[in-house]
Amino acid sequence: MQTLGRGTIRFNKPPRIEAYASVVGKKEGEGPLGECFDKIEPDEYVGESNWEKAESRLQNEAITLCLQKGSVSSQEVDAATGGDLLNQCVATSFAVRDMNIPFLGVFGACSTMAEGLIAASALLDGGYGSHIIASAGSHFCSAEKQFRTPLEYGSQRPPSAQWTVTGAGAVLLGFNGKIGVSAATIGAIVDKGITDANHMGSAMAPAFADTIENHFKNIAAGPQDYDAIFSGDLGVIGKELTRELLRQNGICLENNYHDCGEMMFDREKQDVHAGGSGCGCAASVLCSYVLPRLDSGEWKRVLFAATGALLSPTTVLQGESIPCIAHAVELVHMD
Amino acid sequence: MQTLGRGTIRFNKPPRIEAYASVVGKKEGEGPLGECFDKIEPDEYVGESNWEKAESRLQNEAITLCLQKGSVSSQEVDAATGGDLLNQCVATSFAVRDMNIPFLGVFGACSTMAEGLIAASALLDGGYGSHIIASAGSHFCSAEKQFRTPLEYGSQRPPSAQWTVTGAGAVLLGFNGKIGVSAATIGAIVDKGITDANHMGSAMAPAFADTIENHFKNIAAGPQDYDAIFSGDLGVIGKELTRELLRQNGICLENNYHDCGEMMFDREKQDVHAGGSGCGCAASVLCSYVLPRLDSGEWKRVLFAATGALLSPTTVLQGESIPCIAHAVELVHMD
């Protein structure tokens, strides 16, 4: 690989995406992307005894299914990168604990899928291994319990709140297949002083704009050079803010710009306020809607930039503002 | 880089450690390594209003000092890898949020320093960037509050318990200097069924043994080939278990084997039971005691293998056993 500019990597022999899989919950399965997912779990416990284990199970299923689709055994995988939003990232650690795969835990909040893809691609392109799996996931119930109020409390949510996606995505990287990871930009933390944890889209929008602008500059490209550009989970409010922020700097995002959080649910029918969120949002949309279109050649070049809010419930209670980050991964169809 | 065997990387043009810094608390400063640290903070709040911010400040100070010692500005750093034990890794995110450095959050519990070094070395060796900083830290008070009982409660600790180190370490990697990162082994999760969160050393020992054995096999070396071998924070119980486990497989760790958790405190005088622990333990011992001896050439080849227990308070209460991991980094003096 080579440095195209601060933060931006060009992969000289682009690692390929050999397989991908997505597993989501019932509500996500009833949304606009319902038919795209590999598996829909009707039970919010996914057969487990608590929500944390359920979240872990979702990610385990996504990884297992991804390996099956790629016809690669866990023993043939040289490393796994993955993460989630639970305290101490336990959903991921428990998801992979019986797989005996060299494991690198990553934490980028809802940007985790992009961060894991970058780490995995850097290892492969640099010369380590022949197969690396990257995964991320989240669960509505475990997230509400940990970050907000007990579900039984029935707390009312402000219109700017987002709905944590119950779902997981996994990507198997190697050197075969038609989708290449051609470049990536590692984001820096941006904190514009938002302190309202129910306004995540507004908090994350400046980080997304910063990373995208840096990526375009370093790679000498613009929005028009992509068939599609995805943000992770800015939701409808963050998406509009992002457009406005980039417009001020002369970058116009047109109809090829989409947000995974907005796409996940039908806002009119599903009562999710500003849209979906969570590590599993960008991960499952990537692995269900985005990658098949690159695989088929319908799209030739896509920018996937997942966003993360690096707060904790403690920092919110302490009145701290929300540090945010976005990592961008450029994916291309390769003949 | 190249793959020497599953999990093990050889760095072809070993990234160099250009600078390193350690900042610790009062108790650590009074321990056997007191004179080795760059800075000792007498106030447990480090001038902040709460322990979480104090932990963040320690890591911020270690990074800042490391950059000063390396005569590199934060704008010349191409990426930072880092992590900690706080929920959602906020100590690290807040430590770097104003630095405008492309940031990759990593989570490996107390193995974080080794994981971050591996990620940073892989990026540099693969061709990305010219300077990357890796850091990790922990704080006794924030860890007790989050993982155990309120400090005010004055809970009695069993003899197998360890004492979370208040401290942080930071390493600046680049292509100058006399210490090279020659190889590394990414560990897989090992869980032997220990459920007692006051027996971390016992839980982590099998993971350390597994990674070390794999590293020796892949790199065709043994304990006698190193001037020193360090585990992260197994403490006195885990250290002896590790010796026993490896002995069963024909590997004898002699007097060149040390544990950072055992080294940090004077067990007779400082009442820390089985020894030190926390992300900041291995990180601060590496940056105070280990690296200077490699720098001077007193040691030619060292294996640094930090260990992590990937549990959360929730998984402990749910009766789950403790998944553990260890990552090994091989460091060499280069003339």
XYZ file of C-alpha atoms in Angstrom:
670
model
C 0.000 0.000 0.000
C 0.997 3.626 -0.211
C 0.087 6.896 1.474
C -1.911 9.183 -0.795
C -2.126 11.923 1.798
C -2.513 12.059 5.557
C -5.075 9.427 6.525
C -5.521 7.982 3.047
C -4.187 4.593 1.923
C -4.100 3.226 -1.609
C -3.991 -0.571 -1.699
C -1.614 -1.586 -4.450
C -2.933 -5.127 -4.822
C -6.500 -4.507 -3.642
C -7.674 -7.149 -1.198
C -10.844 -8.756 -2.543
C -14.114 -9.407 -0.825
C -14.658 -13.131 -1.280
C -17.891 -13.453 0.657
C -20.255 -11.480 2.890
C -23.258 -12.199 5.046
C -25.885 -10.318 7.030
C -28.205 -11.432 9.810
C -30.839 -9.086 11.243
C -33.801 -8.960 13.599
C -37.537 -9.021 12.870
C -38.079 -5.270 12.622
C -35.136 -4.865 10.233
C -36.510 -7.767 8.190
C -39.813 -5.905 7.862
C -38.050 -2.784 6.556
C -37.360 -1.748 2.950
C -34.229 -3.941 2.754
C -35.970 -7.035 4.160
C -35.432 -9.143 1.063
C -31.719 -8.356 0.895
C -30.621 -9.966 4.166
C -29.306 -13.504 4.317
C -31.151 -14.357 7.507
C -33.872 -12.761 9.611
C -34.105 -13.819 13.259
C -37.744 -13.612 14.407
C -36.844 -13.991 18.104
C -35.168 -10.992 19.739
C -33.297 -13.383 22.060
C -32.033 -15.414 19.061
C -32.526 -18.500 21.227
C -30.265 -17.176 23.998
C -31.079 -16.305 27.599
C -30.297 -12.580 27.458
C -29.843 -9.733 24.989
C -26.056 -9.550 25.280
C -25.765 -13.185 24.264
C -28.360 -12.590 21.552
C -26.207 -9.818 20.099
C -23.189 -12.069 20.253
C -25.133 -14.846 18.531
C -26.093 -12.550 15.649
C -22.466 -11.726 14.963
C -21.443 -15.359 15.350
C -24.118 -16.354 12.810
C -23.021 -13.665 10.348
C -19.389 -14.819 10.561
C -20.318 -18.491 10.296
C -22.582 -17.881 7.310
C -19.938 -15.710 5.635
C -17.326 -18.462 5.980
C -19.799 -20.979 4.552
C -20.563 -18.730 1.585
C -16.833 -18.293 0.998
C -16.151 -22.041 1.405
C -13.428 -21.261 3.912
C -13.121 -22.934 7.307
C -12.358 -20.905 10.422
C -8.969 -22.655 10.569
C -8.109 -21.204 7.165
C -8.746 -17.663 8.384
C -5.554 -15.869 9.398
C -7.189 -13.162 11.486
C -10.490 -11.629 12.491
C -11.161 -7.965 13.169
C -14.408 -7.002 14.844
C -16.210 -4.921 17.379
C -19.460 -3.698 18.831
C -20.938 -1.174 21.258
C -21.327 -3.290 24.371
C -19.108 -2.520 27.346
C -15.690 -4.116 26.768
C -16.828 -5.199 23.280
C -18.077 -8.508 24.665
C -20.546 -9.233 21.858
C -17.644 -9.722 19.452
C -15.229 -11.440 21.847
C -17.894 -13.976 22.773
C -18.931 -14.372 19.121
C -15.445 -15.525 18.113
C -14.209 -17.126 21.328
C -14.678 -20.716 20.161
C -13.403 -20.149 16.632
C -9.673 -20.201 17.359
C -8.945 -17.348 14.967
C -6.184 -14.776 15.697
C -8.318 -11.852 16.796
C -7.894 -8.080 16.767
C -10.664 -6.249 18.599
C -11.397 -2.827 17.153
C -13.499 -0.023 18.570
C -14.923 2.742 16.466
C -18.500 2.740 17.791
C -20.800 2.627 14.731
C -17.805 3.139 12.413
C -16.437 -0.255 13.465
C -17.262 -2.104 10.224
C -15.231 0.410 8.211
C -12.376 0.393 10.720
C -12.226 -3.403 10.716
C -12.218 -3.474 6.907
C -9.298 -1.028 6.850
C -7.274 -3.031 9.398
C -7.971 -6.302 7.592
C -7.125 -4.825 4.181
C -3.902 -3.298 5.503
C -2.771 -6.659 6.880
C -3.562 -8.532 3.649
C -2.131 -5.888 1.327
C 0.957 -5.603 3.515
C 1.625 -9.332 3.198
C 0.034 -10.988 6.223
C -2.350 -13.870 5.632
C -4.600 -14.984 2.825
C -8.010 -14.706 4.500
C -9.176 -12.208 7.104
C -12.732 -11.748 8.318
C -14.162 -8.409 9.474
C -17.427 -8.144 11.368
C -19.590 -5.835 13.468
C -23.006 -5.980 15.066
C -25.477 -4.410 17.456
C -28.796 -5.184 19.160
C -31.605 -2.754 19.945
C -32.401 -4.206 23.367
C -28.843 -4.500 24.697
C -28.078 -0.982 23.445
C -31.179 0.563 25.039
C -30.421 -1.219 28.305
C -26.820 -0.050 28.336
C -27.027 3.439 26.865
C -30.517 4.707 27.625
C -33.308 3.459 29.887
C -34.665 0.013 30.750
C -36.971 -1.101 27.932
C -39.748 -1.797 30.440
C -39.707 1.875 31.368
C -41.223 2.727 27.990
C -39.318 5.996 27.739
C -40.448 8.433 25.078
C -37.850 9.250 22.456
C -37.296 12.676 20.928
C -37.748 13.014 17.135
C -33.966 13.293 16.667
C -33.309 9.902 18.319
C -32.278 6.909 16.243
C -33.161 3.244 16.537
C -30.283 0.833 17.153
C -30.304 -1.866 14.509
C -30.521 -5.483 15.630
C -28.176 -7.040 13.144
C -24.670 -7.990 12.142
C -22.561 -8.134 9.031
C -19.409 -10.077 8.183
C -17.012 -9.753 5.254
C -14.399 -12.312 4.221
C -11.374 -10.687 2.618
C -8.859 -12.523 0.488
C -7.438 -12.361 -3.017
C -10.296 -13.748 -5.106
C -13.621 -12.280 -6.123
C -14.855 -9.277 -8.050
C -14.944 -6.624 -5.340
C -11.668 -4.902 -4.489
C -10.819 -2.639 -1.568
C -8.920 -0.022 -3.535
C -8.409 2.741 -0.975
C -9.384 3.947 2.475
C -9.218 7.005 4.674
C -8.697 6.703 8.423
C -10.661 9.478 10.082
C -9.571 11.801 12.863
C -11.849 12.643 15.773
C -14.085 15.664 15.244
C -16.038 17.151 18.156
C -18.147 20.210 17.451
C -19.543 20.468 20.964
C -22.860 18.571 20.671
C -23.763 17.217 24.122
C -27.214 15.735 23.383
C -26.922 11.947 23.112
C -30.268 11.951 21.310
C -28.721 13.994 18.504
C -26.123 11.539 17.260
C -26.667 12.404 13.602
C -25.845 16.048 14.260
C -22.813 15.086 16.329
C -21.445 12.703 13.672
C -22.168 14.745 10.525
C -19.060 16.968 10.855
C -16.838 13.874 11.251
C -18.321 12.331 8.110
C -17.891 15.579 6.182
C -14.282 15.875 7.366
C -13.325 12.339 6.328
C -15.114 12.523 2.981
C -13.526 15.854 2.119
C -10.085 14.557 3.080
C -10.635 11.394 1.039
C -11.752 13.310 -2.058
C -8.773 15.658 -1.781
C -6.196 12.925 -1.255
C -7.533 10.653 -3.970
C -8.284 13.506 -6.401
C -11.905 12.547 -6.848
C -15.347 14.002 -6.211
C -18.853 12.722 -5.501
C -19.547 12.389 -9.233
C -16.824 9.744 -9.545
C -18.814 7.253 -7.469
C -21.869 5.207 -8.339
C -22.885 5.457 -4.716
C -21.641 7.035 -1.487
C -22.842 5.692 1.862
C -22.683 7.175 5.312
C -23.130 4.752 8.187
C -25.918 5.959 10.412
C -26.299 9.711 10.271
C -30.061 9.342 9.938
C -32.223 11.933 8.193
C -31.057 14.870 10.321
C -27.352 14.072 10.090
C -27.665 13.394 6.373
C -29.062 16.845 5.668
C -26.465 18.470 7.905
C -23.731 16.631 6.045
C -25.014 17.893 2.699
C -25.046 21.428 4.061
C -21.565 21.197 5.602
C -20.043 19.819 2.418
C -21.932 22.332 0.251
C -20.258 25.133 2.206
C -16.933 23.678 1.118
C -17.975 23.342 -2.509
C -18.799 19.631 -2.462
C -22.314 18.732 -3.605
C -23.674 15.338 -2.647
C -26.402 14.441 -5.139
C -28.779 11.504 -5.476
C -25.933 8.995 -5.356
C -25.501 9.765 -1.632
C -27.325 7.423 0.762
C -27.332 6.834 4.513
C -27.553 3.274 5.838
C -29.527 4.485 8.853
C -32.126 6.124 6.645
C -32.362 3.095 4.341
C -32.831 0.487 7.058
C -36.361 1.382 8.153
C -39.572 2.758 6.685
C -39.853 5.895 8.803
C -43.545 6.350 8.015
C -44.538 2.885 9.148
C -41.851 1.788 11.580
C -41.680 4.641 14.139
C -37.904 4.927 14.287
C -37.743 8.727 14.320
C -34.490 9.872 12.630
C -33.483 6.399 11.341
C -31.369 3.399 12.249
C -28.036 3.365 14.060
C -25.579 0.993 15.757
C -22.539 -0.943 14.564
C -24.882 -3.450 12.941
C -26.571 -0.795 10.796
C -23.748 0.045 8.383
C -22.439 -3.541 8.613
C -25.688 -5.222 7.622
C -26.554 -2.704 4.888
C -23.061 -3.121 3.420
C -23.386 -6.899 3.399
C -26.940 -7.007 2.016
C -27.515 -4.042 -0.283
C -24.138 -2.577 -1.242
C -21.814 -5.512 -1.919
C -24.176 -7.485 -4.222
C -24.388 -4.465 -6.555
C -20.604 -4.223 -6.692
C -20.325 -7.958 -7.158
C -22.651 -7.939 -10.171
C -20.949 -4.944 -11.759
C -24.115 -2.797 -11.561
C -21.889 -0.429 -9.595
C -18.225 0.089 -10.424
C -17.052 2.342 -7.608
C -18.551 2.935 -4.187
C -17.481 4.888 -1.093
C -18.577 3.371 2.214
C -17.964 5.678 5.174
C -19.279 4.468 8.501
C -19.566 6.967 11.325
C -19.143 6.541 15.076
C -19.964 8.546 18.193
C -17.214 7.815 20.716
C -19.173 8.635 23.860
C -20.169 6.576 26.874
C -23.187 6.982 29.172
C -20.731 8.231 31.812
C -19.276 10.992 29.635
C -22.813 12.117 28.746
C -23.765 12.353 32.434
C -20.550 14.275 33.055
C -21.711 16.864 30.509
C -18.977 16.130 27.988
C -19.533 16.738 24.291
C -19.475 13.831 21.842
C -16.217 13.011 19.976
C -17.079 11.513 16.590
C -15.199 9.731 13.847
C -15.736 8.407 10.330
C -13.642 5.952 8.344
C -14.051 5.653 4.571
C -13.482 2.549 2.460
C -13.455 2.657 -1.322
C -14.777 -0.438 -3.054
C -14.499 -1.171 -6.766
C -15.830 -3.785 -9.150
C -12.878 -5.607 -10.692
C -13.258 -7.662 -13.861
C 5.731 -8.175 5.930
C 5.219 -11.888 5.540
C 3.310 -14.669 7.254
C 5.594 -17.004 9.192
C 2.720 -19.213 10.297
C -0.877 -18.649 11.350
C -0.940 -15.582 13.565
C 2.732 -14.670 13.146
C 4.020 -11.744 11.101
C 7.619 -11.017 10.182
C 8.222 -7.347 9.424
C 10.571 -7.142 6.490
C 11.685 -3.571 7.113
C 11.143 -3.487 10.871
C 9.370 -0.325 11.984
C 11.532 1.470 14.562
C 10.574 2.838 17.921
C 11.634 6.475 17.727
C 10.416 7.554 21.149
C 8.444 6.349 24.163
C 7.025 7.828 27.322
C 5.357 6.694 30.528
C 3.256 8.580 33.063
C 2.046 6.893 36.261
C 0.307 7.576 39.565
C 1.750 8.050 43.053
C 1.576 4.419 44.173
C 3.283 3.218 40.982
C 5.930 5.871 41.472
C 6.625 4.468 44.938
C 7.123 0.960 43.534
C 10.344 -0.744 42.413
C 10.226 0.927 38.976
C 9.642 4.420 40.383
C 12.836 5.871 38.984
C 12.168 4.567 35.478
C 9.007 6.533 34.694
C 9.097 9.838 32.844
C 6.477 11.443 35.043
C 4.732 10.630 38.300
C 1.398 12.314 38.985
C 0.958 12.812 42.743
C -2.761 13.670 42.432
C -5.096 10.789 41.585
C -7.379 13.243 39.741
C -4.427 14.543 37.672
C -6.002 17.991 37.999
C -9.316 16.854 36.499
C -12.780 16.723 38.047
C -13.318 12.951 37.897
C -11.407 9.678 37.508
C -12.444 9.035 33.912
C -11.014 12.380 32.849
C -7.943 11.712 35.015
C -7.347 8.444 33.133
C -7.763 10.244 29.842
C -5.341 12.945 30.961
C -2.660 10.347 31.804
C -2.824 8.926 28.307
C -2.893 12.386 26.767
C 0.226 13.310 28.763
C 2.031 10.128 27.728
C 1.277 10.775 24.054
C 2.240 14.452 24.289
C 5.490 13.653 26.068
C 6.307 10.890 23.597
C 5.841 13.270 20.661
C 8.061 15.838 22.397
C 10.774 13.246 23.008
C 10.569 12.173 19.355
C 10.565 15.805 18.139
C 7.498 15.106 16.039
C 4.370 17.271 16.053
C 0.919 15.704 16.164
C 0.354 16.962 12.605
C 3.300 14.849 11.449
C 1.742 11.692 12.873
C -0.114 9.666 10.245
C -2.201 7.593 12.639
C -2.743 6.743 16.285
C -3.796 3.372 17.672
C -4.931 3.167 21.264
C -7.329 1.829 23.796
C -8.273 1.306 27.408
C -10.686 -0.527 29.672
C -13.344 2.113 30.217
C -16.770 1.560 28.701
C -16.641 2.525 25.018
C -12.901 3.163 25.351
C -13.532 6.800 26.231
C -10.231 7.388 28.034
C -8.391 7.050 24.722
C -10.934 8.797 22.492
C -10.975 11.781 24.815
C -7.170 11.706 25.128
C -6.708 12.184 21.385
C -9.839 14.106 20.449
C -8.127 17.476 20.106
C -5.012 16.159 18.376
C -6.444 15.820 14.854
C -4.649 12.525 14.225
C -6.250 9.747 12.103
C -7.320 7.372 14.862
C -7.907 3.624 15.076
C -9.406 2.544 18.386
C -8.334 -0.942 19.429
C -9.703 -3.136 22.181
C -7.770 -6.011 23.677
C -8.358 -5.274 27.370
C -4.921 -5.355 29.074
C -3.319 -6.659 25.845
C -4.134 -3.353 24.142
C -0.572 -1.989 24.064
C 0.648 -5.062 22.179
C -2.348 -5.020 19.822
C -1.845 -1.344 19.053
C 1.866 -1.904 18.382
C 1.007 -4.703 15.942
C -1.574 -2.613 14.069
C 0.774 0.373 13.901
C 3.716 -1.768 12.749
C 1.602 -3.483 10.085
C 0.505 -0.134 8.665
C 4.064 1.258 8.568
C 5.660 -1.912 7.221
C 2.896 -2.256 4.637
C 3.602 1.235 3.315
C 1.217 3.588 5.106
C 2.644 6.629 6.837
C 5.958 7.557 8.353
C 4.967 8.048 11.995
C 2.309 6.212 13.989
C 1.748 6.471 17.724
C 0.446 3.604 19.873
C -0.809 4.111 23.415
C -2.745 2.520 26.260
C -3.618 3.401 29.821
C -5.676 2.625 32.894
C -6.571 4.128 36.283
C -7.129 2.278 39.543
C -10.088 4.380 40.658
C -12.040 4.394 37.376
C -11.460 0.642 37.018
C -12.628 -0.165 40.565
C -15.704 2.009 40.080
C -16.584 0.392 36.783
C -15.611 -3.240 37.328
C -15.832 -3.879 41.066
C -17.316 -1.886 43.937
C -17.413 1.820 44.848
C -14.069 2.747 46.413
C -15.883 4.237 49.409
C -17.291 0.789 50.155
C -13.835 -0.390 51.202
C -14.422 -3.895 49.855
C -11.958 -6.561 50.929
C -10.043 -8.146 48.076
C -9.126 -11.822 47.836
C -5.407 -12.713 47.682
C -5.731 -13.600 43.992
C -6.993 -10.113 43.067
C -4.757 -7.684 41.205
C -4.341 -3.937 41.488
C -5.185 -1.868 38.407
C -2.240 0.324 37.514
C -2.766 4.063 37.301
C -0.591 4.835 34.334
C -0.170 5.116 30.604
C 2.458 4.432 27.992
C 2.935 5.740 24.464
C 5.273 4.608 21.699
C 6.134 6.559 18.559
C 6.874 4.274 15.623
C 8.714 5.361 12.512
C 11.819 4.433 10.563
C 14.593 5.819 12.756
C 16.026 4.681 16.055
C 17.720 1.610 17.432
C 14.726 -0.516 18.446
C 13.038 -2.518 15.684
C 9.702 -4.352 15.734
C 10.887 -7.511 14.003
C 7.918 -9.850 14.395
C 4.589 -10.296 16.124
C 1.996 -12.928 16.858
C -1.698 -12.079 16.924
C -3.324 -14.243 19.589
C -6.568 -16.199 19.382
C -9.063 -16.206 22.239
C -8.542 -18.934 24.839
C -11.201 -19.618 27.475
C -10.532 -22.422 29.918
C -13.699 -21.896 31.929
C -12.519 -19.621 34.765
C -15.502 -17.595 36.003
C -13.905 -15.786 38.978
C -13.181 -12.172 38.014
C -10.787 -12.024 40.968
C -8.642 -14.707 39.325
C -7.587 -12.889 36.167
C -4.060 -14.260 36.233
C -5.362 -17.817 36.148
C -7.827 -16.959 33.397
C -5.167 -15.283 31.224
C -2.264 -17.695 31.733
C -3.498 -20.241 29.138
C -3.887 -17.475 26.530
C -0.333 -16.269 27.177
C 1.002 -19.829 26.978
C -0.891 -20.424 23.728
C 0.429 -17.284 22.026
C 4.005 -17.782 23.220
C 4.065 -21.384 22.104
C 2.656 -20.440 18.711
C 5.170 -17.622 18.363
C 8.137 -19.868 19.239
C 6.957 -22.525 16.786
C 6.331 -20.118 13.905
C 9.546 -18.190 14.369
C 11.655 -21.272 15.157
C 12.925 -19.899 18.451
C 12.765 -20.726 22.149
C 12.945 -18.869 25.466
C 16.742 -19.088 25.452
C 16.878 -16.926 22.316
C 15.613 -13.874 24.164
C 17.332 -11.589 26.648
C 13.984 -11.093 28.287
C 10.380 -12.262 27.892
C 7.543 -10.216 29.387
C 3.948 -11.117 30.072
C 1.582 -8.208 30.587
C -0.194 -8.611 33.864
C -0.526 -12.242 34.855
C 0.588 -11.420 38.395
C 2.331 -13.941 40.624
C -0.359 -16.608 40.341
C -0.744 -16.408 36.590
C 3.014 -16.291 36.143
C 3.515 -19.583 37.943
C 0.584 -21.169 36.090
C 2.124 -20.066 32.811
C 5.451 -21.674 33.689
C 3.634 -24.892 34.550
C 1.493 -24.904 31.395
C 4.486 -24.309 29.143
C 6.611 -26.861 31.027
C 3.994 -29.486 30.214
C 4.603 -28.714 26.556
C 8.370 -28.850 26.889
C 9.014 -25.122 27.082
C 10.927 -23.943 30.148
C 10.747 -20.276 31.069
C 13.819 -19.440 33.146
C 15.012 -16.302 34.898
C 14.695 -14.236 31.733
C 10.895 -14.409 32.074
C 9.233 -11.467 33.853
C 5.690 -10.258 34.394
C 4.938 -6.522 34.240
C 2.213 -6.948 36.868
C 4.647 -8.535 39.298
C 7.343 -5.936 38.607
C 5.173 -2.872 39.105
C 4.672 -3.079 42.865
C 6.521 -4.224 45.959
C 4.099 -6.895 47.127
C 5.488 -6.951 50.653
C 5.081 -3.243 51.224
C 2.346 -2.122 48.832
C -0.557 -4.514 49.588
C -1.480 -5.287 45.990
C -2.088 -9.004 46.475
C -1.235 -10.864 43.216
C 0.302 -7.838 41.454
C -0.572 -5.062 39.055
C -2.966 -5.182 36.113
C -4.754 -2.928 33.609
C -3.915 -1.645 30.131
C -1.541 0.846 31.699
C 0.505 -1.860 33.433
C 2.177 -3.474 30.420
C 2.189 -0.128 28.585
C 4.023 1.801 31.300
C 6.500 -1.009 32.092
C 7.298 -1.319 28.383
C 7.911 2.409 28.060
C 9.954 2.773 31.262
C 11.880 -0.422 31.927
C 11.960 -2.491 28.718
C 12.568 -0.053 25.873
C 15.538 1.810 27.436
C 17.436 -1.508 27.752
C 16.788 -2.288 24.102
C 17.731 1.233 23.123
C 21.094 1.035 24.874
C 21.879 -2.391 23.478
C 22.015 -4.009 26.944
C 19.345 -6.323 25.499
C 19.375 -7.465 21.882
C 16.087 -9.349 21.597
C 12.962 -9.146 23.733
C 9.489 -10.686 23.552
C 6.693 -8.496 24.921
C 3.400 -10.338 25.222
C 0.573 -8.413 26.855
C -2.464 -10.333 28.023
C -6.123 -9.356 28.180
C -9.270 -10.667 29.843
C -12.146 -9.910 27.469
C -14.929 -9.912 30.053
C -17.379 -7.257 31.183
C -19.095 -6.836 34.567
C -22.305 -7.963 32.837
C -20.853 -11.231 31.524
C -19.466 -11.982 34.987
C -22.885 -11.471 36.586
C -24.395 -13.684 33.891
C -22.063 -16.475 35.020
C -20.031 -16.550 31.820
C -16.432 -17.696 31.835
C -13.649 -15.270 30.867
C -12.357 -15.242 27.263
C -8.695 -14.233 27.263
C -6.138 -13.221 24.671
C -2.435 -12.434 24.385
C -0.570 -10.666 21.602
C 3.214 -10.953 21.302
C 5.593 -8.357 19.875
C 9.234 -9.113 19.228
C 11.608 -6.200 19.697
C 15.268 -6.137 18.682
C 18.214 -3.804 19.128
C 19.390 -2.705 15.702
C 22.797 -1.169 15.189
